[in-house]
Short mmCIF file of C-alpha atoms in Angstrom, two decimals:
data_model
loop_
_atom_site.label_atom_id
_atom_site.label_comp_id
_atom_site.label_asym_id
_atom_site.label_seq_id
_atom_site.Cartn_x
_atom_site.Cartn_y
_atom_site.Cartn_z
CA MET A 1 0.00 0.00 0.00
CA LYS A 2 2.81 2.42 0.94
CA GLN A 3 4.65 1.61 -2.31
CA GLN A 4 1.47 2.23 -4.33
CA GLN A 5 0.93 5.63 -2.69
CA THR A 6 4.56 6.57 -3.32
CA PHE A 7 4.41 5.82 -7.02
CA SER A 8 0.95 7.38 -7.46
CA ASN A 9 2.40 10.72 -6.36
CA VAL A 10 5.43 10.60 -8.66
CA GLY A 11 3.74 12.71 -11.35
CA ILE A 12 2.72 15.55 -9.07
CA CYS A 13 6.14 15.63 -7.37
CA LEU A 14 7.95 15.79 -10.70
CA LEU A 15 5.70 18.61 -11.88
CA SER A 16 6.31 20.63 -8.72
CA LEU A 17 10.05 19.98 -8.83
CA LEU A 18 10.28 21.00 -12.48
CA VAL A 19 8.51 24.28 -11.81
CA LEU A 20 10.69 24.99 -8.77
CA LEU A 21 13.92 24.36 -10.70
CA VAL A 22 12.90 26.58 -13.58
CA VAL A 23 11.86 29.39 -11.26
CA ALA A 24 15.11 29.14 -9.33
CA ALA A 25 16.99 29.76 -12.56
CA SER A 26 15.09 32.97 -13.29
CA THR A 27 16.55 36.34 -12.24
CA ALA A 28 13.83 38.57 -13.69
CA HIS A 29 11.75 40.93 -11.55
CA ALA A 30 7.97 40.88 -11.39
CA ARG A 31 5.69 43.84 -11.96
CA SER A 32 2.00 44.09 -11.12
CA THR A 33 -0.81 43.45 -13.57
CA LYS A 34 -4.54 44.15 -13.37
CA SER A 35 -6.86 41.24 -14.09
CA GLY A 36 -9.99 41.56 -16.19
CA PHE A 37 -11.54 38.54 -14.43
CA GLN A 38 -13.90 38.73 -11.46
CA VAL A 39 -11.90 36.27 -9.35
CA ASP A 40 -9.61 36.18 -6.35
CA SER A 41 -6.97 33.75 -5.11
CA GLU A 42 -9.42 32.16 -2.65
CA ASP A 43 -11.25 30.63 -5.65
CA GLY A 44 -8.50 28.03 -6.01
CA ARG A 45 -9.31 26.65 -2.55
CA LEU A 46 -13.07 26.38 -3.01
CA SER A 47 -15.06 23.35 -4.13
CA VAL A 48 -17.40 23.75 -7.09
CA PRO A 49 -20.53 24.20 -4.92
CA GLU A 50 -18.70 26.78 -2.79
CA LEU A 51 -17.47 28.59 -5.90
CA VAL A 52 -20.90 28.80 -7.53
CA SER A 53 -22.61 29.90 -4.31
CA LYS A 54 -19.98 32.57 -3.74
CA TYR A 55 -20.97 34.30 -6.98
CA GLY A 56 -24.70 34.21 -6.31
CA TYR A 57 -25.86 31.36 -8.57
CA HIS A 58 -28.04 28.42 -7.59
CA VAL A 59 -26.06 25.18 -7.36
CA GLU A 60 -27.02 21.55 -6.83
CA GLU A 61 -24.89 18.46 -6.35
CA HIS A 62 -26.25 15.20 -7.81
CA SER A 63 -24.96 11.63 -7.52
CA LEU A 64 -25.48 8.89 -10.07
CA SER A 65 -24.15 5.42 -10.82
CA THR A 66 -22.83 3.90 -14.04
CA ASP A 67 -23.61 0.43 -15.35
CA ASP A 68 -20.21 -0.79 -14.11
CA GLY A 69 -20.60 0.53 -10.57
CA TYR A 70 -18.79 3.88 -10.58
CA ARG A 71 -20.41 6.68 -8.62
CA LEU A 72 -20.24 10.10 -10.24
CA THR A 73 -20.99 13.51 -8.77
CA ILE A 74 -22.27 16.15 -11.18
CA HIS A 75 -23.11 19.80 -10.59
CA ARG A 76 -26.07 21.88 -11.72
CA VAL A 77 -25.85 25.66 -12.11
CA GLN A 78 -28.76 28.03 -12.64
CA ALA A 79 -29.24 31.77 -12.59
CA ALA A 80 -31.68 33.24 -10.07
CA SER A 81 -34.13 34.00 -12.88
CA TYR A 82 -34.08 30.47 -14.35
CA THR A 83 -37.33 29.17 -15.89
CA ASN A 84 -37.04 25.73 -17.52
CA GLY A 85 -34.56 26.52 -20.30
CA THR A 86 -32.67 24.25 -22.66
CA VAL A 87 -30.48 21.68 -20.92
CA VAL A 88 -26.74 21.75 -21.58
CA LEU A 89 -24.05 19.33 -20.37
CA LEU A 90 -20.46 20.60 -20.15
CA MET A 91 -17.78 17.88 -20.02
CA HIS A 92 -14.21 18.57 -18.91
CA GLY A 93 -10.85 17.37 -20.19
CA LEU A 94 -8.07 15.12 -18.89
CA LEU A 95 -6.95 15.73 -15.27
CA CYS A 96 -9.74 18.28 -14.92
CA SER A 97 -13.18 18.64 -13.37
CA SER A 98 -16.41 20.60 -13.46
CA ALA A 99 -14.45 23.57 -12.11
CA ASP A 100 -13.06 24.12 -15.63
CA TRP A 101 -16.23 25.91 -16.65
CA LEU A 102 -16.23 28.27 -13.64
CA MET A 103 -12.63 29.27 -12.92
CA ILE A 104 -12.56 32.61 -14.75
CA GLY A 105 -15.59 33.81 -12.86
CA PRO A 106 -18.97 35.39 -13.61
CA GLY A 107 -19.16 37.43 -16.77
CA ASN A 108 -16.54 35.24 -18.44
CA ALA A 109 -16.81 31.53 -17.56
CA LEU A 110 -19.02 29.52 -19.91
CA ALA A 111 -21.20 27.95 -17.18
CA TYR A 112 -22.20 31.37 -15.85
CA LEU A 113 -22.72 32.83 -19.33
CA LEU A 114 -25.03 29.97 -20.28
CA ALA A 115 -26.92 30.25 -17.01
CA ASN A 116 -27.39 33.99 -17.66
CA GLU A 117 -28.92 33.09 -21.04
CA GLY A 118 -31.50 30.87 -19.33
CA TYR A 119 -29.87 27.47 -19.85
CA ASP A 120 -30.16 24.67 -17.32
CA VAL A 121 -26.42 24.04 -16.93
CA TRP A 122 -25.07 20.67 -15.85
CA LEU A 123 -21.35 20.07 -15.26
CA GLY A 124 -20.11 16.50 -15.62
CA ASN A 125 -17.31 14.79 -13.69
CA ALA A 126 -15.61 11.71 -15.10
CA ARG A 127 -14.71 8.71 -12.96
CA GLY A 128 -11.52 9.08 -10.97
CA ASN A 129 -11.46 12.85 -10.51
CA ARG A 130 -11.86 14.51 -7.11
CA TYR A 131 -15.68 14.60 -7.38
CA SER A 132 -16.16 11.08 -8.75
CA ARG A 133 -13.67 9.00 -6.79
CA ASP A 134 -16.14 6.37 -5.64
CA HIS A 135 -17.52 2.95 -6.56
CA ALA A 136 -20.26 0.65 -5.32
CA SER A 137 -17.80 -2.00 -4.12
CA ILE A 138 -14.19 -0.91 -4.82
CA ASN A 139 -12.14 1.41 -2.61
CA PRO A 140 -9.87 3.56 -4.83
CA ASP A 141 -7.28 3.87 -2.05
CA ASP A 142 -6.97 0.15 -1.38
CA ASP A 143 -7.83 -1.64 -4.60
CA ASN A 144 -6.01 -0.82 -7.82
CA SER A 145 -8.78 -2.41 -9.89
CA PHE A 146 -10.70 0.86 -9.40
CA TRP A 147 -8.22 2.53 -11.77
CA LYS A 148 -8.43 -0.01 -14.60
CA PHE A 149 -10.12 2.34 -17.04
CA SER A 150 -9.21 4.81 -19.75
CA TRP A 151 -11.27 7.45 -21.56
CA HIS A 152 -12.93 4.55 -23.40
CA GLU A 153 -14.91 3.70 -20.26
CA ILE A 154 -15.67 7.39 -19.68
CA GLY A 155 -17.27 7.49 -23.13
CA ARG A 156 -18.84 4.07 -22.89
CA TYR A 157 -20.34 4.42 -19.40
CA ASP A 158 -19.91 7.81 -17.70
CA ILE A 159 -21.21 10.19 -20.36
CA PRO A 160 -24.26 8.02 -21.28
CA ALA A 161 -25.16 7.61 -17.59
CA THR A 162 -24.81 11.36 -17.06
CA ILE A 163 -26.99 12.18 -20.07
CA ASP A 164 -29.69 9.71 -19.00
CA TYR A 165 -29.72 11.04 -15.46
CA ILE A 166 -30.00 14.67 -16.58
CA LEU A 167 -32.79 13.98 -19.06
CA GLU A 168 -34.71 12.00 -16.44
CA GLN A 169 -34.32 14.77 -13.86
CA THR A 170 -35.34 17.56 -16.23
CA GLY A 171 -37.98 15.81 -18.32
CA HIS A 172 -36.27 16.90 -21.53
CA ARG A 173 -35.79 14.58 -24.50
CA ARG A 174 -32.49 16.00 -25.74
CA LEU A 175 -29.72 18.29 -24.59
CA GLN A 176 -26.88 20.45 -25.84
CA TYR A 177 -23.41 19.00 -25.29
CA VAL A 178 -20.21 21.00 -24.88
CA GLY A 179 -16.93 19.15 -24.46
CA HIS A 180 -13.34 20.26 -24.13
CA SER A 181 -10.45 17.98 -25.11
CA GLN A 182 -11.10 14.60 -23.41
CA GLY A 183 -14.72 15.73 -23.10
CA THR A 184 -14.84 15.47 -26.90
CA THR A 185 -12.90 12.20 -27.03
CA GLY A 186 -15.39 10.58 -24.67
CA PHE A 187 -18.30 11.89 -26.71
CA PHE A 188 -16.94 10.37 -29.94
CA VAL A 189 -16.41 7.07 -28.11
CA MET A 190 -20.03 7.14 -26.89
CA ALA A 191 -21.58 8.19 -30.19
CA SER A 192 -19.66 5.53 -32.15
CA THR A 193 -20.05 2.60 -29.73
CA ARG A 194 -23.53 3.46 -28.43
CA PRO A 195 -25.06 5.23 -31.43
CA GLU A 196 -28.53 5.38 -29.89
CA TYR A 197 -27.24 8.35 -27.86
CA ASN A 198 -26.88 10.46 -31.00
CA ASP A 199 -30.64 11.01 -30.89
CA LYS A 200 -30.37 12.56 -27.41
CA ILE A 201 -28.10 15.38 -28.62
CA ILE A 202 -29.35 18.68 -30.03
CA GLN A 203 -25.81 19.61 -31.02
CA MET A 204 -22.32 18.53 -30.01
CA ASN A 205 -20.13 21.61 -29.52
CA ALA A 206 -16.54 20.34 -29.59
CA LEU A 207 -13.87 22.65 -28.14
CA ALA A 208 -10.33 21.57 -29.02
CA PRO A 209 -11.57 18.17 -30.25
CA VAL A 210 -9.22 15.25 -29.68
CA ALA A 211 -9.50 11.99 -31.59
CA PHE A 212 -6.46 11.70 -33.86
CA MET A 213 -3.16 12.81 -32.31
CA GLY A 214 -0.48 11.98 -34.86
CA HIS A 215 0.52 15.65 -35.21
CA MET A 216 0.61 16.45 -31.48
CA LYS A 217 3.32 19.12 -31.00
CA SER A 218 3.88 19.45 -27.26
CA PRO A 219 7.59 18.79 -26.62
CA LEU A 220 6.85 17.72 -23.04
CA LEU A 221 4.20 15.20 -24.06
CA ARG A 222 6.22 13.97 -27.03
CA PHE A 223 8.97 13.22 -24.54
CA MET A 224 6.52 11.44 -22.23
CA THR A 225 5.28 9.16 -25.02
CA LYS A 226 8.75 7.61 -25.09
CA PHE A 227 7.96 6.17 -21.66
CA LEU A 228 4.71 4.49 -22.67
CA LYS A 229 6.14 1.08 -21.84
CA THR A 230 7.44 2.39 -18.52
CA LEU A 231 3.92 3.48 -17.60
CA ASP A 232 2.70 0.02 -18.55
CA ILE A 233 5.34 -1.50 -16.24
CA LEU A 234 4.31 0.79 -13.39
CA LEU A 235 0.73 -0.33 -13.89
CA ALA A 236 1.60 -4.02 -14.00
CA VAL A 237 4.29 -4.23 -11.32
CA PHE A 238 3.56 -1.45 -8.84
CA GLY A 239 -0.16 -1.00 -9.35
CA VAL A 240 0.11 2.71 -10.06
CA GLY A 241 -3.44 3.22 -11.23
CA GLU A 242 -4.04 6.81 -10.11
CA PHE A 243 -2.22 9.67 -11.80
CA MET A 244 -1.87 13.16 -10.25
CA PRO A 245 -4.70 13.28 -7.69
CA ASN A 246 -5.89 16.68 -6.52
CA LYS A 247 -3.61 18.11 -3.84
CA PRO A 248 -4.34 21.47 -2.14
CA ILE A 249 -0.58 22.05 -1.84
CA LEU A 250 -0.41 22.85 -5.57
CA HIS A 251 -2.47 26.00 -5.01
CA GLU A 252 -0.04 27.11 -2.31
CA ILE A 253 3.02 26.30 -4.45
CA ALA A 254 1.59 28.20 -7.40
CA GLN A 255 0.89 31.26 -5.25
CA LEU A 256 4.46 31.19 -3.95
CA ILE A 257 6.45 30.59 -7.11
CA CYS A 258 4.04 31.81 -9.80
CA PRO A 259 2.78 35.03 -8.22
CA PRO A 260 -0.33 36.59 -9.77
CA ASN A 261 1.36 40.03 -9.79
CA SER A 262 4.09 38.87 -12.21
CA THR A 263 4.05 39.28 -15.96
CA VAL A 264 3.48 36.26 -18.18
CA HIS A 265 6.86 36.75 -19.83
CA ILE A 266 8.72 35.94 -16.61
CA ASN A 267 6.18 33.65 -14.92
CA MET A 268 7.69 30.17 -15.09
CA CYS A 269 4.41 28.36 -14.44
CA ALA A 270 3.09 30.10 -17.55
CA HIS A 271 6.04 28.90 -19.60
CA LEU A 272 5.50 25.33 -18.41
CA LEU A 273 1.88 25.54 -19.56
CA PHE A 274 3.01 26.95 -22.90
CA LEU A 275 5.27 23.92 -23.41
CA LEU A 276 2.25 21.72 -22.85
CA ALA A 277 -0.47 23.59 -24.70
CA GLY A 278 1.04 26.19 -27.04
CA TYR A 279 2.56 29.67 -26.62
CA ASN A 280 0.11 32.57 -26.27
CA PRO A 281 1.31 35.05 -23.60
CA SER A 282 -1.16 37.81 -24.50
CA GLN A 283 -4.10 35.58 -23.50
CA LEU A 284 -2.80 34.27 -20.17
CA ASP A 285 -3.55 36.36 -17.10
CA PRO A 286 -1.11 35.39 -14.29
CA VAL A 287 -3.94 35.96 -11.78
CA MET A 288 -5.46 32.71 -13.04
CA LEU A 289 -2.47 30.46 -12.32
CA PRO A 290 -2.99 29.87 -8.55
CA ILE A 291 -6.71 29.30 -9.24
CA LEU A 292 -5.95 26.90 -12.09
CA PHE A 293 -3.51 24.89 -9.96
CA GLY A 294 -6.01 24.83 -7.12
CA HIS A 295 -8.44 22.87 -9.29
CA THR A 296 -6.07 21.10 -11.68
CA PRO A 297 -4.88 18.36 -11.64
CA ALA A 298 -8.12 16.89 -10.36
CA GLY A 299 -6.99 13.27 -10.74
CA SER A 300 -7.26 10.57 -13.38
CA ALA A 301 -6.31 7.00 -14.13
CA THR A 302 -2.84 6.36 -15.51
CA ARG A 303 -4.48 4.39 -18.31
CA GLN A 304 -6.05 7.57 -19.64
CA LEU A 305 -2.60 9.00 -20.32
CA VAL A 306 -1.34 5.69 -21.69
CA HIS A 307 -4.29 5.56 -24.09
CA TYR A 308 -3.52 9.09 -25.36
CA ALA A 309 0.16 8.22 -25.76
CA GLN A 310 -0.96 5.21 -27.77
CA GLU A 311 -2.94 7.56 -30.05
CA VAL A 312 0.16 9.69 -30.66
CA LEU A 313 2.28 6.67 -31.60
CA SER A 314 -0.32 4.86 -33.71
CA ASN A 315 -1.84 7.93 -35.41
CA ARG A 316 -5.20 6.14 -35.14
CA PHE A 317 -8.37 6.78 -33.13
CA GLU A 318 -8.50 3.31 -31.63
CA MET A 319 -9.49 1.35 -28.56
CA TYR A 320 -7.08 0.58 -25.74
CA ASP A 321 -4.08 -1.58 -26.66
CA TYR A 322 -3.70 -4.41 -24.13
CA GLY A 323 -0.92 -6.13 -26.10
CA LYS A 324 -1.27 -8.66 -28.90
CA LEU A 325 -2.31 -11.69 -26.88
CA LYS A 326 -4.90 -9.91 -24.75
CA ASN A 327 -6.12 -7.94 -27.77
CA VAL A 328 -6.95 -11.22 -29.51
CA LEU A 329 -8.96 -12.35 -26.49
CA ILE A 330 -10.82 -9.04 -26.13
CA TYR A 331 -11.14 -7.79 -29.70
CA GLY A 332 -10.49 -10.88 -31.81
CA SER A 333 -7.50 -9.20 -33.47
CA ALA A 334 -3.88 -8.48 -32.55
CA THR A 335 -4.40 -4.72 -32.92
CA PRO A 336 -7.16 -2.70 -31.24
CA PRO A 337 -10.04 -1.72 -33.55
CA GLU A 338 -10.58 1.86 -34.63
CA TYR A 339 -13.69 3.73 -33.52
CA ASP A 340 -16.21 3.97 -36.35
CA LEU A 341 -16.78 7.71 -36.65
CA SER A 342 -19.36 7.19 -39.40
CA ARG A 343 -21.75 6.26 -36.58
CA VAL A 344 -21.47 9.73 -35.01
CA THR A 345 -24.68 11.09 -36.51
CA ALA A 346 -25.40 13.86 -34.00
CA PRO A 347 -24.84 17.38 -35.40
CA VAL A 348 -21.29 18.48 -34.59
CA VAL A 349 -19.71 21.93 -34.57
CA MET A 350 -15.97 22.03 -33.88
CA TYR A 351 -13.87 24.94 -32.62
CA TYR A 352 -10.09 24.60 -32.78
CA GLY A 353 -7.00 26.67 -32.05
CA LEU A 354 -4.42 27.40 -34.72
CA ASN A 355 -1.63 27.10 -32.14
CA ASP A 356 -3.04 24.19 -30.15
CA PHE A 357 -0.20 21.74 -29.46
CA LEU A 358 -2.58 18.94 -28.40
CA ALA A 359 -5.51 19.25 -30.81
CA THR A 360 -3.59 20.44 -33.87
CA PRO A 361 -5.37 21.83 -36.94
CA GLU A 362 -4.03 18.88 -39.00
CA ASP A 363 -5.58 16.32 -36.66
CA VAL A 364 -8.83 18.29 -36.28
CA ASN A 365 -9.17 18.52 -40.08
CA ARG A 366 -8.67 14.77 -40.34
CA LEU A 367 -11.44 14.26 -37.78
CA ALA A 368 -13.68 16.68 -39.70
CA ARG A 369 -13.41 14.54 -42.83
CA LYS A 370 -14.62 11.49 -40.89
CA LEU A 371 -17.77 12.96 -39.32
CA PRO A 372 -20.97 12.44 -41.35
CA ASN A 373 -22.96 15.29 -39.75
CA LEU A 374 -20.35 18.01 -39.28
CA LYS A 375 -22.07 21.39 -39.45
CA ARG A 376 -19.02 23.61 -39.15
CA SER A 377 -15.36 23.51 -38.22
CA VAL A 378 -14.28 26.90 -36.90
CA ALA A 379 -10.76 28.19 -36.28
CA VAL A 380 -10.74 30.60 -33.32
CA ASN A 381 -9.84 34.08 -34.55
CA ASP A 382 -6.43 34.28 -32.85
CA VAL A 383 -3.42 32.71 -34.57
CA LEU A 384 -1.85 31.85 -31.18
CA PHE A 385 -4.96 30.35 -29.54
CA ASN A 386 -3.87 27.22 -27.63
CA HIS A 387 -5.37 24.25 -25.79
CA LEU A 388 -5.81 25.98 -22.40
CA ASP A 389 -7.07 29.20 -23.95
CA PHE A 390 -10.41 27.42 -24.46
CA LEU A 391 -10.85 27.67 -20.67
CA ILE A 392 -8.83 30.61 -19.34
CA ALA A 393 -7.89 33.00 -22.18
CA SER A 394 -8.36 36.65 -21.30
CA ASP A 395 -10.57 37.17 -24.39
CA VAL A 396 -12.20 33.74 -24.43
CA ARG A 397 -15.71 35.17 -24.03
CA HIS A 398 -15.43 37.28 -27.18
CA LEU A 399 -13.27 34.91 -29.22
CA LEU A 400 -15.06 31.66 -28.41
CA TYR A 401 -17.94 31.54 -25.96
CA GLU A 402 -20.16 34.12 -27.66
CA PRO A 403 -19.85 32.37 -31.07
CA VAL A 404 -20.49 29.01 -29.37
CA MET A 405 -23.67 30.30 -27.72
CA GLU A 406 -24.84 31.86 -31.00
CA GLY A 407 -24.33 28.50 -32.70
CA MET A 408 -26.23 26.71 -29.96
CA ALA A 409 -29.14 29.11 -30.25
CA SER A 410 -29.27 28.59 -34.03
CA ALA A 411 -29.36 24.83 -33.58
CA GLU A 412 -32.28 25.13 -31.17
CA VAL A 413 -34.27 27.30 -33.61
CA ALA A 414 -33.73 24.70 -36.32
CA ASP A 415 -34.54 21.82 -33.95
#
């Protein structure tokens, strides 16, 4: 048990150490900056219900179970003036949570903007993150079998269960879906393997869609893919199922070494994020960094990362690779089958960044050619827009969220 806990914290320790070393090498001086967001540093310490309540919105916490026994917690956000509007489900990315849609505060964050427009806003949480770390019979701290899932199971079980629960609670027949990164991957898994769910979607709004990853540009993640087999060994030998669980200490570290009154050009946490997601200093407000690191990482299974690394190496949108022998037993072939994107019949609108290291324009365009009901594929009007800008860019409301909401409204008129 002690060995498992030690290895499960390797990722977060390495991240913290890397940031500390880089900052120690910097000799630049910080200057103050004024944030355009209605947030404060306390927001990184608050849970989602606390965060929503703080800013005067109605919030509910709901629990549901998947067909394979995982217990998920989802959040519902409504404006004070809410009167039975269209239902929308927002689904987060890898290592993230429902907080993604709230971090930049009222007037800017998508959950609040949608609530202001009269939507009934539901925020999903995938298995394994801080809000969905539970199971009917398996203890995630004591039994590594809890962590034997990738984003395939999130798409196969979590998202369908979440959709069914929301529609049952609201009495609606269909809903709007908004996903970011892994939130899009899971949707494409669901819509291709359980195609009956296409009929429950008014429109799929895909932000930084991830399916194919052969052109992934992040130097840090390219380096990590070289250790795919090492991650497999950690899984097999040491039982390291959990990757980067949520730790409050990250918020404190970020406040100390990535101060919100520094400029982006000398903030080393910012440069680390740029290496991961793409360089766009004009859109990153340093005020957001302690808040971001207070909510992210929110926890995941190591297999989720292994599955994405597999996508980079194979250049295919395919199911999890268990190795040739086990693949034959599970799939009937030595290689994992590809997801059949021709079965994704729900209307899809995609928004992508021209400087997104993780969901590159080349890979997004390849995905676009595979989708039978693609309505539009839209490049965000900023040549440096990156993967994290979809959540925390200073101008994200104007550049992205307002066009997304306009597109959603048009789909509902045509519905």
